[in-house]
mmCIF file of C-alpha atoms and ligand atoms in Angstrom:
data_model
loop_
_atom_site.group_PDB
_atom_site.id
_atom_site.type_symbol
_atom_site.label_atom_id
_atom_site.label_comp_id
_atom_site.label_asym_id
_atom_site.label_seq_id
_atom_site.Cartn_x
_atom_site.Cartn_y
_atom_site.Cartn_z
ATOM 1 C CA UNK A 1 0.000 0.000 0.000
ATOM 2 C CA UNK A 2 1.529 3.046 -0.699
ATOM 3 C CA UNK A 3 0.762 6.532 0.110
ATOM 4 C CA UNK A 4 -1.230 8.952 -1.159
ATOM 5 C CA UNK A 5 0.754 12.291 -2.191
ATOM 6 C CA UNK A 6 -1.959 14.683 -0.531
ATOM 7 C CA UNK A 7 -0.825 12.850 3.043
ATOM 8 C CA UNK A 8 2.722 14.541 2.887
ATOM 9 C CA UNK A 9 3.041 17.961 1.462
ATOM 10 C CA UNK A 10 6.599 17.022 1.122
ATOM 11 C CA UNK A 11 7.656 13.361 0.854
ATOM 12 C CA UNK A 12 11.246 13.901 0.425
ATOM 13 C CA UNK A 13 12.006 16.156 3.126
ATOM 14 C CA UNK A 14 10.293 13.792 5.533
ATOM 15 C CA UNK A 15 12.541 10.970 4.563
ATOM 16 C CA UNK A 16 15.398 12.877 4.977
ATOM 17 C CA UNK A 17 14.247 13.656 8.385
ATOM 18 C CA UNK A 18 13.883 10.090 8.799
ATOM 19 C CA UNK A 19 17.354 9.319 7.383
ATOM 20 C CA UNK A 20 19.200 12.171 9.404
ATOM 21 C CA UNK A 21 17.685 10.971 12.575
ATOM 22 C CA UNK A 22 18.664 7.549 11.977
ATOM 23 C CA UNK A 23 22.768 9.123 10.895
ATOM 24 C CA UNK A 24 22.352 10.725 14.713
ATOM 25 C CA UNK A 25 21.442 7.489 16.323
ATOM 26 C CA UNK A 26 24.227 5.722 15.203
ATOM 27 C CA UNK A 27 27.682 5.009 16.945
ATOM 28 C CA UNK A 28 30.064 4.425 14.179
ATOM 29 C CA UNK A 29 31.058 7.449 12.471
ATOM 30 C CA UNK A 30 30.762 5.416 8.597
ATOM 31 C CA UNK A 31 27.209 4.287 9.267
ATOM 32 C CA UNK A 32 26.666 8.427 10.522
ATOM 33 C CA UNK A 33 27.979 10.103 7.331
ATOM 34 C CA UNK A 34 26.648 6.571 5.377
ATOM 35 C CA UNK A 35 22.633 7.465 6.692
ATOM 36 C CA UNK A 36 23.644 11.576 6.117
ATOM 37 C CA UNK A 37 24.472 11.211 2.903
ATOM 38 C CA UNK A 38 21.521 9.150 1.941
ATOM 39 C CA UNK A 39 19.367 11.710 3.364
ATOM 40 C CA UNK A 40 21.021 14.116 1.451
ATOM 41 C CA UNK A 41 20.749 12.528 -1.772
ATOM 42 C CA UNK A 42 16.959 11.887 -1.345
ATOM 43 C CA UNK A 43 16.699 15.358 -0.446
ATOM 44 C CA UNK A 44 18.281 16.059 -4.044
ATOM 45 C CA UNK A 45 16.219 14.152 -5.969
ATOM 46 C CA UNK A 46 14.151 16.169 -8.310
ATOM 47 C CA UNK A 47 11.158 13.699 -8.033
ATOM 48 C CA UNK A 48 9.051 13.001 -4.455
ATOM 49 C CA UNK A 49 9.209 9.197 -3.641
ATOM 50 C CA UNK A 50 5.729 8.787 -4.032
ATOM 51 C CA UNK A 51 5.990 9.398 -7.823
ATOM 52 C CA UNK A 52 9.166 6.773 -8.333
ATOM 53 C CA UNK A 53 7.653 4.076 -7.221
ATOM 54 C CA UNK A 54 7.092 1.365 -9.481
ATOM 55 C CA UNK A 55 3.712 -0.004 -10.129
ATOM 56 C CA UNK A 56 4.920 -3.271 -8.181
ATOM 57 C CA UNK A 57 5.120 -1.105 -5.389
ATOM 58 C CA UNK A 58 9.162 -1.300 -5.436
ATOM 59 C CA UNK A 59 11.738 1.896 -5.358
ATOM 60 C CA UNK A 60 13.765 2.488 -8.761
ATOM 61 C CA UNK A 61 17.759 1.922 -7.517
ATOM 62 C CA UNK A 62 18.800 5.293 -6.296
ATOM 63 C CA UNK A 63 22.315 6.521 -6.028
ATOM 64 C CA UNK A 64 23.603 6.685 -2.485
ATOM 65 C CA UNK A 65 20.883 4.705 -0.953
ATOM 66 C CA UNK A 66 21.448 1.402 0.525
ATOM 67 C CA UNK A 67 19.373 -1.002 1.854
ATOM 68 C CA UNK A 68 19.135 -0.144 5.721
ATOM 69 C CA UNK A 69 17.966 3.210 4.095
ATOM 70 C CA UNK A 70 15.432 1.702 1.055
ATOM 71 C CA UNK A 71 13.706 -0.160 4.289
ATOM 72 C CA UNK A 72 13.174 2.861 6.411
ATOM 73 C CA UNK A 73 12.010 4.582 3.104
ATOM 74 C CA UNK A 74 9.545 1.775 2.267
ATOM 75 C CA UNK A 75 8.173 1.859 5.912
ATOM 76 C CA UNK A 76 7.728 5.700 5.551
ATOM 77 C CA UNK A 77 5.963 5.436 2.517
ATOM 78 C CA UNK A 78 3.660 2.584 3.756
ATOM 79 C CA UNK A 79 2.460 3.840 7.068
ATOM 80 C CA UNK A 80 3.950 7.190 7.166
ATOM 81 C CA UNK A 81 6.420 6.587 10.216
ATOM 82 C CA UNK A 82 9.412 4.177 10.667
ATOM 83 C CA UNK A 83 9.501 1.782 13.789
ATOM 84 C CA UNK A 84 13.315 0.932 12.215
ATOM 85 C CA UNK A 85 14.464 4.753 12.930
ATOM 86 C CA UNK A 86 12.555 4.950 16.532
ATOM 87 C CA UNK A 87 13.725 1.866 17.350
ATOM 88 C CA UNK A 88 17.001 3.300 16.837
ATOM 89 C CA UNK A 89 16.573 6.333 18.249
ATOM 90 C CA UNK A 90 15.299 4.817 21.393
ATOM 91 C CA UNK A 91 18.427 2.685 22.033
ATOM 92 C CA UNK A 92 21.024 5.430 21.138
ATOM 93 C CA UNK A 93 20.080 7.374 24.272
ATOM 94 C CA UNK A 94 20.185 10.483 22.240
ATOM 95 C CA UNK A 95 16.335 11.029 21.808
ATOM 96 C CA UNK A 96 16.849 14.359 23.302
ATOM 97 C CA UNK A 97 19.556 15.536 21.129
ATOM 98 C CA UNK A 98 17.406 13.839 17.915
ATOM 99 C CA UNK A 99 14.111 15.796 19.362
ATOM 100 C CA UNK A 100 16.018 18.960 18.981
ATOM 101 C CA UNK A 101 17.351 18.393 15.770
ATOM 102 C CA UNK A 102 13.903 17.952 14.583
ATOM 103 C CA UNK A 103 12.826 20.695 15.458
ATOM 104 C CA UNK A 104 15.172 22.729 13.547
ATOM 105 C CA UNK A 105 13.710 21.879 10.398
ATOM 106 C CA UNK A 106 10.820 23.584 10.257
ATOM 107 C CA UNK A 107 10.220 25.514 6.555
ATOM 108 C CA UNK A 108 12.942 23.523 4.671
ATOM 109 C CA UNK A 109 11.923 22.489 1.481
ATOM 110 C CA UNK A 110 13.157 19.155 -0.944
ATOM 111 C CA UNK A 111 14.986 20.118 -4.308
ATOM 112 C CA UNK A 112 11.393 17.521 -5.430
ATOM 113 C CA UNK A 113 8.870 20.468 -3.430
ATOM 114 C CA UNK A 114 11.125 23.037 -4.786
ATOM 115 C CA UNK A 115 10.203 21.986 -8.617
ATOM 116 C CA UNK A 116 6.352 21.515 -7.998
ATOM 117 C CA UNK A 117 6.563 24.703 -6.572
ATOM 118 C CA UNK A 118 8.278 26.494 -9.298
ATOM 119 C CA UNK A 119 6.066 24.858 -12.045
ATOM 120 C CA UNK A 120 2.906 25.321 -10.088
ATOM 121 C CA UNK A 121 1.044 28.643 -11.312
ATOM 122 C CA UNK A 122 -1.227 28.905 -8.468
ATOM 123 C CA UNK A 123 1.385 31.028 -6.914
ATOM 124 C CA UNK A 124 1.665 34.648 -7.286
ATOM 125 C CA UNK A 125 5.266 34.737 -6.754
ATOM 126 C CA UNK A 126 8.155 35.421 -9.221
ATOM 127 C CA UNK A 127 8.949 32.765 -11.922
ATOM 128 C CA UNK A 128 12.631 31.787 -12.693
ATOM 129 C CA UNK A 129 12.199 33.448 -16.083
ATOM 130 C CA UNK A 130 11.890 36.971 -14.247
ATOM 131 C CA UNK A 131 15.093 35.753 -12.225
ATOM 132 C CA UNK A 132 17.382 38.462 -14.072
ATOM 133 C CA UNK A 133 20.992 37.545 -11.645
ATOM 134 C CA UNK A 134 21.788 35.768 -8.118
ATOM 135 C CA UNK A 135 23.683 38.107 -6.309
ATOM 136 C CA UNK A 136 25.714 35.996 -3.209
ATOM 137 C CA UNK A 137 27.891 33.586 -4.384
ATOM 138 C CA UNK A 138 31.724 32.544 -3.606
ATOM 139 C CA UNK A 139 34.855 32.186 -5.910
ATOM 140 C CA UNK A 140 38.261 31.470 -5.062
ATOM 141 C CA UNK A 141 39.292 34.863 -3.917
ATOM 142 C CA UNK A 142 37.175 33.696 -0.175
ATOM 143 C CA UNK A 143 35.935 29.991 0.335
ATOM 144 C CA UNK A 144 34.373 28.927 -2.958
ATOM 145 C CA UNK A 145 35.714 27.053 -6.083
ATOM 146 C CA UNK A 146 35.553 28.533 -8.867
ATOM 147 C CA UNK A 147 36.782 31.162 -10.541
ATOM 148 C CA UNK A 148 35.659 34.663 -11.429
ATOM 149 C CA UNK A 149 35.241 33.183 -15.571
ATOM 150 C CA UNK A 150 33.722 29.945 -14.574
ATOM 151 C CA UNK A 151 31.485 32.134 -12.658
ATOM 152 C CA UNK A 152 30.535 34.458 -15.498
ATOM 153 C CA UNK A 153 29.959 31.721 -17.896
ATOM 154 C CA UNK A 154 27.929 29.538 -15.755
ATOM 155 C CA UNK A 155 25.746 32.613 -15.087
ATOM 156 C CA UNK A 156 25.149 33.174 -18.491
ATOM 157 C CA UNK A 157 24.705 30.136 -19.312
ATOM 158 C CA UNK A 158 21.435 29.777 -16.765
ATOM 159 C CA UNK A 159 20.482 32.890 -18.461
ATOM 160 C CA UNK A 160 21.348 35.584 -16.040
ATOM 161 C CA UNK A 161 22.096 39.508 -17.161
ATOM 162 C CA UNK A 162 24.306 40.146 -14.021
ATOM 163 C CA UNK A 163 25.722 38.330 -10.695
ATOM 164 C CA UNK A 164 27.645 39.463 -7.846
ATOM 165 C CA UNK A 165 30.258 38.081 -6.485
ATOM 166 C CA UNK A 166 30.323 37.848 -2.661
ATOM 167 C CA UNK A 167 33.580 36.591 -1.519
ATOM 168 C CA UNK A 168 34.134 37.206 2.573
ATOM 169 C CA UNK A 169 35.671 40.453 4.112
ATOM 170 C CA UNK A 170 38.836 39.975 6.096
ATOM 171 C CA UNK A 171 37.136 39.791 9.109
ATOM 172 C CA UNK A 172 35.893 36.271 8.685
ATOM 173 C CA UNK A 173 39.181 33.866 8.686
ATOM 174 C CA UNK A 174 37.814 31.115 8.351
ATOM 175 C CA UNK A 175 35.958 31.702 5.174
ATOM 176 C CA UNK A 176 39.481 32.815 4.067
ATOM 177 C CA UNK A 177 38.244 36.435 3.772
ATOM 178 C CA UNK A 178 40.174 38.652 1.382
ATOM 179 C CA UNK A 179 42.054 41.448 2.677
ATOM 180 C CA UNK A 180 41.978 44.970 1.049
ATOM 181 C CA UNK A 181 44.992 44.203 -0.925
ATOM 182 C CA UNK A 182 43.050 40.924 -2.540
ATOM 183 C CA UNK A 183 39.838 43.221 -3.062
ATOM 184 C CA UNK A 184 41.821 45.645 -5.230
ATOM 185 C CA UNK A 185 43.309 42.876 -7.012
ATOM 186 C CA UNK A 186 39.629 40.989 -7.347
ATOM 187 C CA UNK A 187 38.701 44.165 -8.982
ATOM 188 C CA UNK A 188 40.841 43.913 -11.884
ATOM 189 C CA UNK A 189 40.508 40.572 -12.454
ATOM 190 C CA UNK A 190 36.104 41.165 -12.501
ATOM 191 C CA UNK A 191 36.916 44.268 -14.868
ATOM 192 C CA UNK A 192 38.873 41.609 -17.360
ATOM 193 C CA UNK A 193 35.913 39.328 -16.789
ATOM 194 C CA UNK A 194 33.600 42.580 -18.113
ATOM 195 C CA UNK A 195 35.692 43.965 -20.716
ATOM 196 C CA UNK A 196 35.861 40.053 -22.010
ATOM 197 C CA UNK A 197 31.791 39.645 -21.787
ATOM 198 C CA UNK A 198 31.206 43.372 -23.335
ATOM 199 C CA UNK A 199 27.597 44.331 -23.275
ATOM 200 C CA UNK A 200 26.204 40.293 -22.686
ATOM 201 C CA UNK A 201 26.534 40.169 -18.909
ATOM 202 C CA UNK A 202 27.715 42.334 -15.988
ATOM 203 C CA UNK A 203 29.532 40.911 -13.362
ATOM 204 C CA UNK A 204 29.808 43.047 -9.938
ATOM 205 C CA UNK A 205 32.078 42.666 -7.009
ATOM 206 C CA UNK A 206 30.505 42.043 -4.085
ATOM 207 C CA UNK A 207 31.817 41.697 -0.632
ATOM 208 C CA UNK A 208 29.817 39.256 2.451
ATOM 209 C CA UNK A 209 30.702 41.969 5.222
ATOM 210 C CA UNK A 210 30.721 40.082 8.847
ATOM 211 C CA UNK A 211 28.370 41.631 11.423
ATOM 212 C CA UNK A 212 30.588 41.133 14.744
ATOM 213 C CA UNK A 213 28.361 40.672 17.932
ATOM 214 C CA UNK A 214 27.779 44.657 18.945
ATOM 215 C CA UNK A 215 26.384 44.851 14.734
ATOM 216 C CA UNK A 216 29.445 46.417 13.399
ATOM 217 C CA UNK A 217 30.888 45.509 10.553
ATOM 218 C CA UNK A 218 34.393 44.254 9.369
ATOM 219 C CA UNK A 219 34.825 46.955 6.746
ATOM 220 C CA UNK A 220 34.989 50.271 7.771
ATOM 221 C CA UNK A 221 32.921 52.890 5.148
ATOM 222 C CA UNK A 222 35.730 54.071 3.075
ATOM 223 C CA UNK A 223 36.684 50.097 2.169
ATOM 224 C CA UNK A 224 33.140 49.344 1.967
ATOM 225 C CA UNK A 225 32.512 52.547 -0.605
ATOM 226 C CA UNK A 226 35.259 50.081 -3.234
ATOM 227 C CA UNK A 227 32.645 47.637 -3.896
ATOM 228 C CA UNK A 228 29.576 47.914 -6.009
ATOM 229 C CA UNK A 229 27.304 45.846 -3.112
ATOM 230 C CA UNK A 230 27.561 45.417 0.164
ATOM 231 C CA UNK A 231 25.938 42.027 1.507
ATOM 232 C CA UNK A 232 26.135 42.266 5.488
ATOM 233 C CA UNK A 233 25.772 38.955 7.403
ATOM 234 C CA UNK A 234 25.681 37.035 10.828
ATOM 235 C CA UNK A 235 28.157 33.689 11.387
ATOM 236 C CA UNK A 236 28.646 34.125 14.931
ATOM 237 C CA UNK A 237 26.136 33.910 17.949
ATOM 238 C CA UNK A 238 23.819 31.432 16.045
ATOM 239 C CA UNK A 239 22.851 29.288 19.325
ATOM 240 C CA UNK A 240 22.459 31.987 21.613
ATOM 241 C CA UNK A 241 18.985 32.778 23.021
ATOM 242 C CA UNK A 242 19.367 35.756 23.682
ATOM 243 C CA UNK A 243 17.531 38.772 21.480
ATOM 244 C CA UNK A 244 19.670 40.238 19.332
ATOM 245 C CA UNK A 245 17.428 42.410 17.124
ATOM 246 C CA UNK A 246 19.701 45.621 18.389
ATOM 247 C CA UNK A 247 22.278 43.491 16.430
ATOM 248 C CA UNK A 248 20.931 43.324 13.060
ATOM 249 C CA UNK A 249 19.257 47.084 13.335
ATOM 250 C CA UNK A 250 22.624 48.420 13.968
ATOM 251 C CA UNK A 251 24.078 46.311 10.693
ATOM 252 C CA UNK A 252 20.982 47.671 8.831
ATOM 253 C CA UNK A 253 22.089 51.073 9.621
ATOM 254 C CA UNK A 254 25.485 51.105 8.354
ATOM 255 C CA UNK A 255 25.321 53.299 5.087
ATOM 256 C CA UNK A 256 27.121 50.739 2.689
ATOM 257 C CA UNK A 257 24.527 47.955 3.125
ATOM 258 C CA UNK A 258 22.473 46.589 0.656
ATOM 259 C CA UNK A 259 21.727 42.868 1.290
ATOM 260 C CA UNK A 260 20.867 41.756 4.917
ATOM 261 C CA UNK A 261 21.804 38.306 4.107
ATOM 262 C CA UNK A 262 21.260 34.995 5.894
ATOM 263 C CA UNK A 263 19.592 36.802 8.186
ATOM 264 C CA UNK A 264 18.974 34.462 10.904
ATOM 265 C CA UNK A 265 22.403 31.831 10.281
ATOM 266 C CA UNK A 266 19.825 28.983 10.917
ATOM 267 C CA UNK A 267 20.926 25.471 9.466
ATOM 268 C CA UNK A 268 18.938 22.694 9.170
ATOM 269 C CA UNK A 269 18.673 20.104 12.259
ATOM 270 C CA UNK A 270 21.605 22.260 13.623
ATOM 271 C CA UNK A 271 20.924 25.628 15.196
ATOM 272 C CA UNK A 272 18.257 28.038 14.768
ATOM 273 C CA UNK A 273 20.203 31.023 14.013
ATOM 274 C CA UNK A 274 19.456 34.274 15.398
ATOM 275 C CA UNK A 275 16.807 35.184 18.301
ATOM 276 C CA UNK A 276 15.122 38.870 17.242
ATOM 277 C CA UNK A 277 11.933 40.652 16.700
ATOM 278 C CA UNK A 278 11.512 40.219 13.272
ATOM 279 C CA UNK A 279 9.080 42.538 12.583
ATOM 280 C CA UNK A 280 11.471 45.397 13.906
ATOM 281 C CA UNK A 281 14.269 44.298 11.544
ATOM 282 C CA UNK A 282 11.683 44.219 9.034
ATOM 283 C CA UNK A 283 10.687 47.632 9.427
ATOM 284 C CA UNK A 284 14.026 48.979 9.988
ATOM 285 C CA UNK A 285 15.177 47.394 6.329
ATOM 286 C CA UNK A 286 11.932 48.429 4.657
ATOM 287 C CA UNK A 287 12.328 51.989 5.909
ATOM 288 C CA UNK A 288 15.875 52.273 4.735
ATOM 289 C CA UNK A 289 15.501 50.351 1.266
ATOM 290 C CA UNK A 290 17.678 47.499 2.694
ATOM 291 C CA UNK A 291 16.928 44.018 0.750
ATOM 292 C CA UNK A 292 16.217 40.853 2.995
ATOM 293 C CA UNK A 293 17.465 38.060 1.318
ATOM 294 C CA UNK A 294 16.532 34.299 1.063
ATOM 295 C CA UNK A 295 19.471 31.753 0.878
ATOM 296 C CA UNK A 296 18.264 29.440 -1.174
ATOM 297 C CA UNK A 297 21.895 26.911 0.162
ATOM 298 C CA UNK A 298 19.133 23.627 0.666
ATOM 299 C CA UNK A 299 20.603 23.841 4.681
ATOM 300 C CA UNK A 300 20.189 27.353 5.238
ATOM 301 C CA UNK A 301 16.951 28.689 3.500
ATOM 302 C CA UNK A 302 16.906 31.749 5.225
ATOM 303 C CA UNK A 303 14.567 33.512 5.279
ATOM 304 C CA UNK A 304 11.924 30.932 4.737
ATOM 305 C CA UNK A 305 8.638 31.698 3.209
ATOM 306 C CA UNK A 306 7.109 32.045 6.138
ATOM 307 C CA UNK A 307 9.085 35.080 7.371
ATOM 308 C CA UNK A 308 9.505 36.376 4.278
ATOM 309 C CA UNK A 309 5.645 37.033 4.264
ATOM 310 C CA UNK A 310 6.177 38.803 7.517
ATOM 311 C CA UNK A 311 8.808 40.974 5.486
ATOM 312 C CA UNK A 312 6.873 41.459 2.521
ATOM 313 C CA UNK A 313 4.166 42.918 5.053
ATOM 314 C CA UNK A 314 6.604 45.255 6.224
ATOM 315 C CA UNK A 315 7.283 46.592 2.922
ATOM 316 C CA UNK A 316 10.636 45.009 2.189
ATOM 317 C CA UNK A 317 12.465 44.583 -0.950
ATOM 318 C CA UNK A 318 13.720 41.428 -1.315
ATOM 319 C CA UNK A 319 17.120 39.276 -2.649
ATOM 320 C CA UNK A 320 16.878 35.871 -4.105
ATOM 321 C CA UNK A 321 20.448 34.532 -3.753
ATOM 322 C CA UNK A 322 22.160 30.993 -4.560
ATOM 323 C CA UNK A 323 25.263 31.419 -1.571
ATOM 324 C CA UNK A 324 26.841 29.286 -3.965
ATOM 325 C CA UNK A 325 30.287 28.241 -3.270
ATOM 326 C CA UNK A 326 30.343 25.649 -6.764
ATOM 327 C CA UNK A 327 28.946 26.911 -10.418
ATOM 328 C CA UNK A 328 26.478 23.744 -9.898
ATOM 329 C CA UNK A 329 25.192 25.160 -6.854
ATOM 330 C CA UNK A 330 23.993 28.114 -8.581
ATOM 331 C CA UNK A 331 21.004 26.219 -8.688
ATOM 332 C CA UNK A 332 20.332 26.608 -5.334
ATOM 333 C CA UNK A 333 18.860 30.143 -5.810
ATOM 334 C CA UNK A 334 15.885 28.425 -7.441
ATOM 335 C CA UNK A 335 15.595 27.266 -3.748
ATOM 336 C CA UNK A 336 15.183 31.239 -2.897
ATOM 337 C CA UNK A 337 12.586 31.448 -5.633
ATOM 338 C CA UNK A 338 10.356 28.824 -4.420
ATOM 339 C CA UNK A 339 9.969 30.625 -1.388
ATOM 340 C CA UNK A 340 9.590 33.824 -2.824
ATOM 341 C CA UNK A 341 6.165 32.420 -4.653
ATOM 342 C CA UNK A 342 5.324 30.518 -1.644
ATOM 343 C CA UNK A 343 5.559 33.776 0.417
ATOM 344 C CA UNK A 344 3.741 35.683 -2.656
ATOM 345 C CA UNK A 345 6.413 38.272 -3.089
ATOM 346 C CA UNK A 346 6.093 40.211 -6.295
ATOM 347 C CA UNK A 347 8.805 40.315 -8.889
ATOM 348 C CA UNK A 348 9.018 44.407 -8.454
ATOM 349 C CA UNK A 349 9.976 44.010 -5.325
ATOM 350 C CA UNK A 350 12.407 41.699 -5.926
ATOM 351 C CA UNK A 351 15.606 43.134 -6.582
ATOM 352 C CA UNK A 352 17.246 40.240 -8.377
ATOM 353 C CA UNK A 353 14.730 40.476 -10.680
ATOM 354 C CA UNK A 354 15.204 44.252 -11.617
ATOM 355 C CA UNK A 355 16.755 45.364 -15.226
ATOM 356 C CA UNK A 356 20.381 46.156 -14.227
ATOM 357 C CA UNK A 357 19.570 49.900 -14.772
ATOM 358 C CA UNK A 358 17.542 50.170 -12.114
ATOM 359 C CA UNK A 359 19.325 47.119 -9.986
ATOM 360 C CA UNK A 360 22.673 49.809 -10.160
ATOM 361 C CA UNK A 361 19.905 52.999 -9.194
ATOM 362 C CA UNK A 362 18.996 51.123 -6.158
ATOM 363 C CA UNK A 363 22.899 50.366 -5.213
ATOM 364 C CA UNK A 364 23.463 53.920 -5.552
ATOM 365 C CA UNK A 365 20.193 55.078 -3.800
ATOM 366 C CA UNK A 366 18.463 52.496 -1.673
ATOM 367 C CA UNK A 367 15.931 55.067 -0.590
ATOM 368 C CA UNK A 368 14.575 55.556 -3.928
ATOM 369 C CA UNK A 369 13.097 52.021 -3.625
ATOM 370 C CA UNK A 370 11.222 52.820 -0.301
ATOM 371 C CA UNK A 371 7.610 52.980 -0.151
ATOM 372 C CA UNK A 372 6.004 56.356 1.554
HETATM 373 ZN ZN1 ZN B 401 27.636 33.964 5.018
#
């Protein structure tokens, strides 16, 4: 018997609950990053379950999944809960740790929900043919892979008019941030990328500013004033409880930010990122012309719809950003557009999906895109 689709609004992302619970019950580290990687490759899959199963009622062979995981998947699927994982859970001693995790991933979508979204026009929100350029994403000058070319191309190859990229500000070591010296040579080398592209594609240097804990950043405003966008972003103080909405208003503030990105820093089954009144940030960006962004990185997806409906209330603009540190994973900001529909977000109020014209306008003024 299998199950019907309308009992799981997502199939895939329960599975890979399933699947990550059942990595966290386990003692050996192989049979840990064995269960985590099948729960990220069901996560991946750009199909729910419920649709690849064969009319004999068996699962197609899928890549990465073995068969401790193909039985918890088959019990899922038939009764819509797995007595292997509980089972587990219950002798690991480590329910309490598991219960957390669980409840850290809340709003995540499957790459499989991602696609029905996307192709379902019931929603109001943006399509990824108004999706004009991602504007977070990481080369080798910081923590990514690729470079600045591989960057370009791939860009224009998914059909984009413009991208930033967002390598890390020196204050942030361990994203291998680039100092000023590296900025000034980044800039040539995304002026050779330019000049070699002509009129076809713009590429802009970004910088991912660090907000420290007090909300000030690691660039100080005549630095900041050298790059065409300024993303500002939290990667510190993610599992504290305490409110730190004083934080992210005093990051908002700073006259070379654009992009409030990642706001919260949440990951999935992890941490839950940063404790603040929303609907204060909210207003502080909206009132200032500051974009919000959603991460569309499948473990971050922050914001998530549902506070991005909270934003869009406020009167936000918006970015819809891949944080891709690969050229595949440039896909991910389809992730960020999902949301955006499921949240209802207009397109005009979505900067990424602004000619470049007014895109560089809105760099140069943010106020101009504030509402009275
Ligand atoms: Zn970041």
């Amino acid at each position: 018997m299998a199950v019907q689709r309308s009992q799981y609004a997502d199939v895939n992302a329960v599975v890979g609950g399933y699947l990550r619970d059942l990595a966290f019950s386990q003692s050996s580290q192989p049979k840990t990053f064995g269960y985590k990687r099948a729960a990220a490759a069901i996560l991946a899959l750009d199909a729910p379950l419920t649709d690849l199963v064969g009319p004999d009622g068996a699962l197609p062979r899928i890549s990465g999944i073995g068969p401790g995981s193909t039985r918890v998947i088959n019990e899922i699927l038939d009764t819509g809960g797995s007595p292997t994982v509980e089972l587990a859970i219950e002798q690991s001693g480590r329910r309490q740790d598991i219960e957390r995790r669980r409840g850290l991933r809340q709003h995540f979508l499957s790459r499989a929900e991602v696609r029905r979204v996307l192709s379902d026009p019931a929603f109001a929100g943006p399509t990824l043919g108004q999706y004009r350029g991602d504007l977070q994403m990481h080369s080798e000058w910081s923590d990514g892979y690729p470079t600045l070319q591989e960057i370009a191309d791939a860009c224009l190859q998914r059909g984009y008019h413009y991208a930033a990229v967002t390598d890390h500000s020196y204050g942030l070591k361990i994203a291998g941030g680039m100092s000023m010296d590296e900025a000034g040579r980044q800039r040539r080398a995304v002026s050779d990328v330019n000049v070699r592209l002509g009129n076809r594609f713009r590429l802009l240097q970004g910088i991912e500013a660090n907000i420290d804990a007090t909300g000030q950043l690691d660039l100080d405003e005549d630095e900041a004033a050298t790059f065409d966008l300024v993303l500002a972003a939290p990667h510190s103080r993610l599992r504290k409880t305490d409110d730190q909405t004083d934080r992210l208003l005093a990051a908002i503030a700073h006259p070379a930010v654009r992009i409030l990105a990642h706001p919260r820093g949440r990951i999935t089954g992890s941490r839950a990122g940063v404790v603040a009144s929303w609907d204060a940030v909210f207003a502080s960006a909206a009132q200032r012309g500051v974009a919000v962004e959603i991460d569309g990185d499948p473990a971050r997806q922050d914001l998530d719809h549902t506070l991005a409906a909270r934003a869009l209330g406020a009167g936000c603009v918006f970015a819809l950003d891949s944080d891709a540190h690969t050229t595949a994973q440039l896909s991910y900001a389809e992730t960020a557009v999902a949301h955006a529909r499921l949240a209802g977000i207009p397109a005009d109020r979505i900067v990424n999906c602004w000619p470049l014209e007014r895109l560089l306008a809105w760099l140069s003024n943010p106020s101009a895109e504030t509402r009275p």
